[in-house]
Short mmCIF file of C-alpha atoms and ligand atoms in Angstrom, two decimals:
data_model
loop_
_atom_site.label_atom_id
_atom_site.label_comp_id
_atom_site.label_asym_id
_atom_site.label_seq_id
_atom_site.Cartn_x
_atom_site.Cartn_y
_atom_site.Cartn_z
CA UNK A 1 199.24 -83.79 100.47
CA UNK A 2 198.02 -81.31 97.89
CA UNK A 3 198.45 -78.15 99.95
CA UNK A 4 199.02 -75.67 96.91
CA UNK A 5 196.55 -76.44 94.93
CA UNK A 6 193.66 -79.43 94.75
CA UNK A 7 191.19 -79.25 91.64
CA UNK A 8 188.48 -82.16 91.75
CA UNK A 9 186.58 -83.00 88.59
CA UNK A 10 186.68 -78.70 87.53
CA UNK A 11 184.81 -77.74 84.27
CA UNK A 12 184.48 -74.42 83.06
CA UNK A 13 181.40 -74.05 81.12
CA UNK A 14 180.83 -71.03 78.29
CA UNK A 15 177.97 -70.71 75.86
CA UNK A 16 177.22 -74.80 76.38
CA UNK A 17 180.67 -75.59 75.79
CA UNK A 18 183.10 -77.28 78.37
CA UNK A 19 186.12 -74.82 78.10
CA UNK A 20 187.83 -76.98 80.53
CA UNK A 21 186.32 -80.70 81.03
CA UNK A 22 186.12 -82.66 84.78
CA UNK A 23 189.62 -81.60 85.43
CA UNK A 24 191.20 -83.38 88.24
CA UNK A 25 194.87 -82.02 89.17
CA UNK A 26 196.64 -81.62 92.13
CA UNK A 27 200.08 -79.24 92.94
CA UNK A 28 202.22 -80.09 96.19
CA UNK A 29 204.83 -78.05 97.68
CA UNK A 30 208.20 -77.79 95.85
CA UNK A 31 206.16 -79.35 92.72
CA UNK A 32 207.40 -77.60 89.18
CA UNK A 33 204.38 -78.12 86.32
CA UNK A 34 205.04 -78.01 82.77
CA UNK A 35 201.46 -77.45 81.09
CA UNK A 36 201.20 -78.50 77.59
CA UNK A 37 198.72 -79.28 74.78
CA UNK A 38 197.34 -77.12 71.59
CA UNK A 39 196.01 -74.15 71.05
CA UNK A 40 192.47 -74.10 72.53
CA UNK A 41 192.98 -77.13 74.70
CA UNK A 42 192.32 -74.66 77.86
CA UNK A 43 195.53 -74.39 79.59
CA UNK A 44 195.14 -70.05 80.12
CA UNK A 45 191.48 -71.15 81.24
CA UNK A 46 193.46 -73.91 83.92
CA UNK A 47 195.40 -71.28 85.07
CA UNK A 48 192.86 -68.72 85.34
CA UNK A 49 191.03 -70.75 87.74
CA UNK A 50 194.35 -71.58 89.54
CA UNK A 51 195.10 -67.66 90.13
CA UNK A 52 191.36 -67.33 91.39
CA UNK A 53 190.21 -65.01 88.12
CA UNK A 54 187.74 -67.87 87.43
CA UNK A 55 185.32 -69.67 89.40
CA UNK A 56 184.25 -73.62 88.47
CA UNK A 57 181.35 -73.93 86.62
CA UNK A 58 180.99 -77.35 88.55
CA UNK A 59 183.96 -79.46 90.82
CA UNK A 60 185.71 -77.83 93.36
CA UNK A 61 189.21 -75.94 93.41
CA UNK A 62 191.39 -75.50 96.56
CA UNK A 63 194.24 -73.36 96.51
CA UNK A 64 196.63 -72.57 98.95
CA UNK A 65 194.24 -74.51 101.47
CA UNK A 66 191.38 -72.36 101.01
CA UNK A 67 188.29 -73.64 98.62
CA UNK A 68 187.17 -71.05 95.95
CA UNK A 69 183.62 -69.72 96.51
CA UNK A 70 184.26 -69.41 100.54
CA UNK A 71 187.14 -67.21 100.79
CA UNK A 72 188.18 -63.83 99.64
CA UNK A 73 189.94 -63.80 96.39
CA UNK A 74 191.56 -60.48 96.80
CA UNK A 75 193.82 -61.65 100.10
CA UNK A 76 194.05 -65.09 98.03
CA UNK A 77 195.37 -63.32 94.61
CA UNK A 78 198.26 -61.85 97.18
CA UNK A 79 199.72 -65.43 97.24
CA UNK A 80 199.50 -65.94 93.84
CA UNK A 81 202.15 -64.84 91.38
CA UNK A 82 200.87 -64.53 87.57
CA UNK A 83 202.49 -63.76 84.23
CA UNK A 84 200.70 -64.03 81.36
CA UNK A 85 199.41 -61.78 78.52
CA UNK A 86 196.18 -61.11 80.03
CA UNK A 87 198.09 -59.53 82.97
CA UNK A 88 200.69 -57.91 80.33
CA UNK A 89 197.64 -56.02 78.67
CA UNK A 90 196.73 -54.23 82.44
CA UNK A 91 199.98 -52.63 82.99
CA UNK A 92 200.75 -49.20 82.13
CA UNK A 93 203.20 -48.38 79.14
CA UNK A 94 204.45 -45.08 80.66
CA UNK A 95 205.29 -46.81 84.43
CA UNK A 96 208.93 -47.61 84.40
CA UNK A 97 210.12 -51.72 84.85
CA UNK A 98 211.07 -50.79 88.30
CA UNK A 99 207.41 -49.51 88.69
CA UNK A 100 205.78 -51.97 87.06
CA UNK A 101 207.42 -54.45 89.73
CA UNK A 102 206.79 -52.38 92.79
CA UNK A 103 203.37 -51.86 92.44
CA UNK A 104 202.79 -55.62 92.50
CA UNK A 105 203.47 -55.32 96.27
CA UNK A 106 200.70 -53.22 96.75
CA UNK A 107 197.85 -55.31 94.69
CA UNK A 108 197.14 -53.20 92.13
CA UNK A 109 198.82 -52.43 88.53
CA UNK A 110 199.06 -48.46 88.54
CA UNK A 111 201.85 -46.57 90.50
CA UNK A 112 199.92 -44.06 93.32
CA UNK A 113 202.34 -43.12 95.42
CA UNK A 114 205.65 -41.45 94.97
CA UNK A 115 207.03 -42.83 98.18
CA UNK A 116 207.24 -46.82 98.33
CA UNK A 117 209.46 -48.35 100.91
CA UNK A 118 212.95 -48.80 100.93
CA UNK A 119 212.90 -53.01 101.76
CA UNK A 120 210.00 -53.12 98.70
CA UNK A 121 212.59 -51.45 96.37
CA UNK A 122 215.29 -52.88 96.81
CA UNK A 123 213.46 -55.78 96.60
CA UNK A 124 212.21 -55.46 93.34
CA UNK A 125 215.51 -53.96 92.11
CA UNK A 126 217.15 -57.63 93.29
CA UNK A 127 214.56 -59.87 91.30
CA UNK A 128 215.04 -57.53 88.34
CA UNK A 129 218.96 -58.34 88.53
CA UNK A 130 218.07 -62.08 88.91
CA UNK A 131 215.77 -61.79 85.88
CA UNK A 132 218.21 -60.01 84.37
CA UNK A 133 216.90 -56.58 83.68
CA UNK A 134 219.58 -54.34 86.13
CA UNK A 135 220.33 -52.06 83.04
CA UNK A 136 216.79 -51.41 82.67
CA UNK A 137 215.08 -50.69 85.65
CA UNK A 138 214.44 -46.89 84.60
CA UNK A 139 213.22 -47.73 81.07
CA UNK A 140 209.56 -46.84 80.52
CA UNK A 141 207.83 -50.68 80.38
CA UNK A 142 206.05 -50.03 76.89
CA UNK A 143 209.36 -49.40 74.98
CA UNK A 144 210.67 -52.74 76.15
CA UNK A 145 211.01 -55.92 73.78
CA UNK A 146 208.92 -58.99 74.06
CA UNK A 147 211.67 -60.56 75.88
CA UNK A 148 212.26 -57.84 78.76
CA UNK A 149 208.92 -57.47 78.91
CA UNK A 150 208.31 -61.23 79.68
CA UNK A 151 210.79 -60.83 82.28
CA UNK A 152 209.84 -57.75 83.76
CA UNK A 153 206.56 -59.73 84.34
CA UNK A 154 208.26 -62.73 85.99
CA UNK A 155 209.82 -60.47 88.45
CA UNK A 156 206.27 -58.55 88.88
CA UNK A 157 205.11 -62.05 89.89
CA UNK A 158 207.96 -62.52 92.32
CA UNK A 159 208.02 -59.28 94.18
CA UNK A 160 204.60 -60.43 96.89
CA UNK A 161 206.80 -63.89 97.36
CA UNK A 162 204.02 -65.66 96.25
CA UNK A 163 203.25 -69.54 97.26
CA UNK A 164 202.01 -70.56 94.13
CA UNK A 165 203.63 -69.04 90.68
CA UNK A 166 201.69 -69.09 87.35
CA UNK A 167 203.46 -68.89 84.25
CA UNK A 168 201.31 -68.88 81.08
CA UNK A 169 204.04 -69.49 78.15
CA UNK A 170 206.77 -67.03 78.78
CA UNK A 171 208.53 -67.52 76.12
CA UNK A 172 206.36 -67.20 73.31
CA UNK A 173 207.55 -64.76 70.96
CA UNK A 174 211.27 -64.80 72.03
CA UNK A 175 214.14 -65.60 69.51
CA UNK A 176 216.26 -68.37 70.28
CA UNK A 177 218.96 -66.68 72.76
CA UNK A 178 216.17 -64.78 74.37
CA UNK A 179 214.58 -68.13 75.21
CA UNK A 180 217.34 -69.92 75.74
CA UNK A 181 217.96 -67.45 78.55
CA UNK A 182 214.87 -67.40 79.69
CA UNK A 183 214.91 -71.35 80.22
CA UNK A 184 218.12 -70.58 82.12
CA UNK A 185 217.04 -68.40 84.59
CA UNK A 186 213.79 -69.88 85.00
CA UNK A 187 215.78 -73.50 85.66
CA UNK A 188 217.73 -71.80 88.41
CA UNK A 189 214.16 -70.66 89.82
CA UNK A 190 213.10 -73.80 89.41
CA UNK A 191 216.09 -75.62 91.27
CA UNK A 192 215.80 -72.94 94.07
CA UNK A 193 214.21 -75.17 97.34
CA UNK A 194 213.07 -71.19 98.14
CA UNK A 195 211.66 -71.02 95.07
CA UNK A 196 207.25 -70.82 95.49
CA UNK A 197 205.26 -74.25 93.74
CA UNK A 198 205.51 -73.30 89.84
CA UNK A 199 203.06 -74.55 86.83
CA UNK A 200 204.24 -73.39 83.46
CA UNK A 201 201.97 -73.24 80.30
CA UNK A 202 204.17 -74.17 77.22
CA UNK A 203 203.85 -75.46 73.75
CA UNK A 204 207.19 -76.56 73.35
CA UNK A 205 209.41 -79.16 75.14
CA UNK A 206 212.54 -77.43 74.07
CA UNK A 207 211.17 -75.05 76.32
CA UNK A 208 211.10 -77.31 79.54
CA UNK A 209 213.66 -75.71 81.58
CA UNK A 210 216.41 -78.35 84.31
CA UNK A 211 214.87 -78.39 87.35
CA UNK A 212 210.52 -78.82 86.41
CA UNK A 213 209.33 -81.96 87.71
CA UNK A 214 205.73 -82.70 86.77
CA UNK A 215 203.92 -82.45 83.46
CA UNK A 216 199.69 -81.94 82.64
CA UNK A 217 198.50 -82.41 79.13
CA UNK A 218 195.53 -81.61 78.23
CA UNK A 219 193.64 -81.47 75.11
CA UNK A 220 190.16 -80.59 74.35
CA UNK A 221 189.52 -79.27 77.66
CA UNK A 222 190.44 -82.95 79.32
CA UNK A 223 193.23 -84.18 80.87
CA UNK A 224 195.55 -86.66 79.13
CA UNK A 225 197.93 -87.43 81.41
CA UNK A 226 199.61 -86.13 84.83
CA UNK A 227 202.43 -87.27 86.51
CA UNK A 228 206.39 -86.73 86.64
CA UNK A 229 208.04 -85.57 83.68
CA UNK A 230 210.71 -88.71 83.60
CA UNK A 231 207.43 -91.56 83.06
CA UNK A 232 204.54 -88.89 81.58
CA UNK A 233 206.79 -86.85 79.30
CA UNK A 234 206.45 -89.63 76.66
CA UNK A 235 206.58 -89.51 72.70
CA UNK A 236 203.08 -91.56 72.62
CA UNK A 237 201.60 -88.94 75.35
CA UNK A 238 203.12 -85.89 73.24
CA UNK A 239 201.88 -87.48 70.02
CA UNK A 240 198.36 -88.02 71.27
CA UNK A 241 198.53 -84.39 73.05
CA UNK A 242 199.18 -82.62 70.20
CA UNK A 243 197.01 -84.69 67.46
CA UNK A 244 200.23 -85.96 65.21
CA UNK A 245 203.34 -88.86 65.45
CA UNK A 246 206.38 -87.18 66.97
CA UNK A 247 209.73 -88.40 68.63
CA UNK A 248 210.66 -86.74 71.54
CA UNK A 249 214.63 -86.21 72.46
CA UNK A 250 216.00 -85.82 75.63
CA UNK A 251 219.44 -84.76 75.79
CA UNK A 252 220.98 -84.27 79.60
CA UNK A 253 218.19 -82.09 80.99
CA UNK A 254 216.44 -80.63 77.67
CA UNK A 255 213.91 -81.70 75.52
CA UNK A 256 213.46 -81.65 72.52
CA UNK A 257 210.41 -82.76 69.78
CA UNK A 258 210.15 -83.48 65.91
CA UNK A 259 206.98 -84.41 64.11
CA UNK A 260 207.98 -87.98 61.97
CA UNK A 261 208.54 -87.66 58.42
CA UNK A 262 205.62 -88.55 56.06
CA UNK A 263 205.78 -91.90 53.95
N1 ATP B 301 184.46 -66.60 77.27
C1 ATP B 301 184.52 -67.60 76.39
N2 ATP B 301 183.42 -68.06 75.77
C2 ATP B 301 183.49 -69.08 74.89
N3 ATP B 301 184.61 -69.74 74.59
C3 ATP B 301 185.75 -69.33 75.18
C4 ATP B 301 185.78 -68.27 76.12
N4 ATP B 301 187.04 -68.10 76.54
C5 ATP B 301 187.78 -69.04 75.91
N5 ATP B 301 187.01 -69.77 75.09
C6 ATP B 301 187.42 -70.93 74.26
O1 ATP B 301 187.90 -71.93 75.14
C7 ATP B 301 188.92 -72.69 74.56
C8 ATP B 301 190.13 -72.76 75.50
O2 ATP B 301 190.72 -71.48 75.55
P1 ATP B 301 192.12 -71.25 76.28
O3 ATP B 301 192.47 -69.81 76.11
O4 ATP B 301 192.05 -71.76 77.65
O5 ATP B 301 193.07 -72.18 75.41
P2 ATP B 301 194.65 -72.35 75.46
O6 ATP B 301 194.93 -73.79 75.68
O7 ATP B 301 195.25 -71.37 76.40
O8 ATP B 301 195.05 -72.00 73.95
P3 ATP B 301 196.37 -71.25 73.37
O9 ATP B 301 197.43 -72.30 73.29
O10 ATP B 301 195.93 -70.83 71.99
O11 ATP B 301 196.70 -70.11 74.26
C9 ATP B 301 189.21 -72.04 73.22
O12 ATP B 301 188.57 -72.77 72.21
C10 ATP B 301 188.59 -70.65 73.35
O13 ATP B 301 188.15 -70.16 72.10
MG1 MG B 302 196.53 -69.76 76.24
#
């Protein structure tokens, strides 16, 4: 049963083009996606129809049970938690990080009211600790780094305990500890049975955090393969993903990938 989220045969059409190609893909409950494939392939446009901010140009897509095009996307975007630059760009550089998290519980991205309530706060203030940002909760959001402000975001997605979380490549941009503790704290997210369904955009495997289950590749707009990460999380998939031979490493519960030497 594909009771998160159910696309059948979804293309996304701009200026004659097929941004996204007859995409078939399907998200059960407790599922954890890994997204990958090259720049332009369409994965933000995937998720952009999976968070409801785009309709189908043709196919259907079903999320959390109800089919877009017959049901109101406001009261569906409530179930839906999304972090991604598009959604970094809307928020407010003078709101502080706990702001910036609370207003998510009220829909909207600018803080109206001085008084929010006491449950809401100290629920944001708790997936701030887990995302690690405690120290920073009073910090204005637009001084932050890349890094806090990718997981100021994360938190922002948790704070409506969403059913379905969207993650469109958090850790672009972050140096190697920043990432590496990223991958941490989103494995323990993603080993939490509490935790909401999960699809994560990435362009690297070393990015894959313990814990994701599935992986979609997609390239050109079409989907390559889909499956579980132990049989679809191949070398020959990756190579023919990303246009070039590679070997692909897995070590315990990382990945990691290397493009072959020439000659
Ligand atoms: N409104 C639009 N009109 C025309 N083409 C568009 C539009 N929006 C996106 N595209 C094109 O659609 C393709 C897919 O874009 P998308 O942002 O989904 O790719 P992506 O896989 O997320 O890439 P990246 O890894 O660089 O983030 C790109 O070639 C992009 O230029
Ligand atoms: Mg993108």
């Amino acid at each position: 049963m594909s009771d998160v989220l159910e696309l059948v045969d979804v293309s996304v059409v701009r200026e004659g083009h097929a941004l996204i190609d007859q995409v078939s893909w399907s998200i059960s409950e407790g599922e954890r996606w890994v997204i990958l494939g090259p720049n332009g392939a369409g994965k933000t446009t995937l998720l952009q129809v999976a968070s409801t901010y785009l309709f189908p140009s043709t196919g259907t897509a079903a999320i959390l049970g109800e089919k877009l095009g017959s049901v109101d996307v406001f009261e569906l975007r409530q179930r839906i938690g999304l972090a991604g630059a598009s959604m970094m760009e809307r928020l407010p550089s003078d709101q502080t990080v706990l702001q910036v998290v609370l207003t998510a519980a009220y829909g909207m991205t600018v803080s109206w009211r001085e008084q929010y309530e006491t449950t809401d706060e100290q629920r944001a203030l708790a997936l701030l600790d887990r995302l690690g940002m405690a120290h920073l909760t009073g910090r204005k959001f637009g001084t932050l780094s890349e890094g806090e402000r990718k997981r100021t975001l994360i938190a922002r997605a948790l704070m409506t305990d969403p059913e379905l979380l969207l993650l469109d490549e958090p850790a672009a941009g972050l140096d190697l500890g920043g990432r590496e503790d990223l991958v941490r704290r989103l494995g323990a997210l993603a080993q939490d049975g509490f935790a909401p369904a999960m699809a994560m955009v990435t362009h690297h495997v070393e990015e894959i955090a313990p814990g994701f289950t599935h992986v979609l590749m997609i390239r050109q707009g079409k989907v390559l393969t889909a499956g579980p990460i132990d049989t679809a999380l191949t070398a020959r998939n990756l190579s023919l993903c990303f246009g070039l031979p590679l070997t692909l490493e897995r070590r315990g519960d990382r990945w990691s990938a290397q493009g072959l030497p020439l000659g």
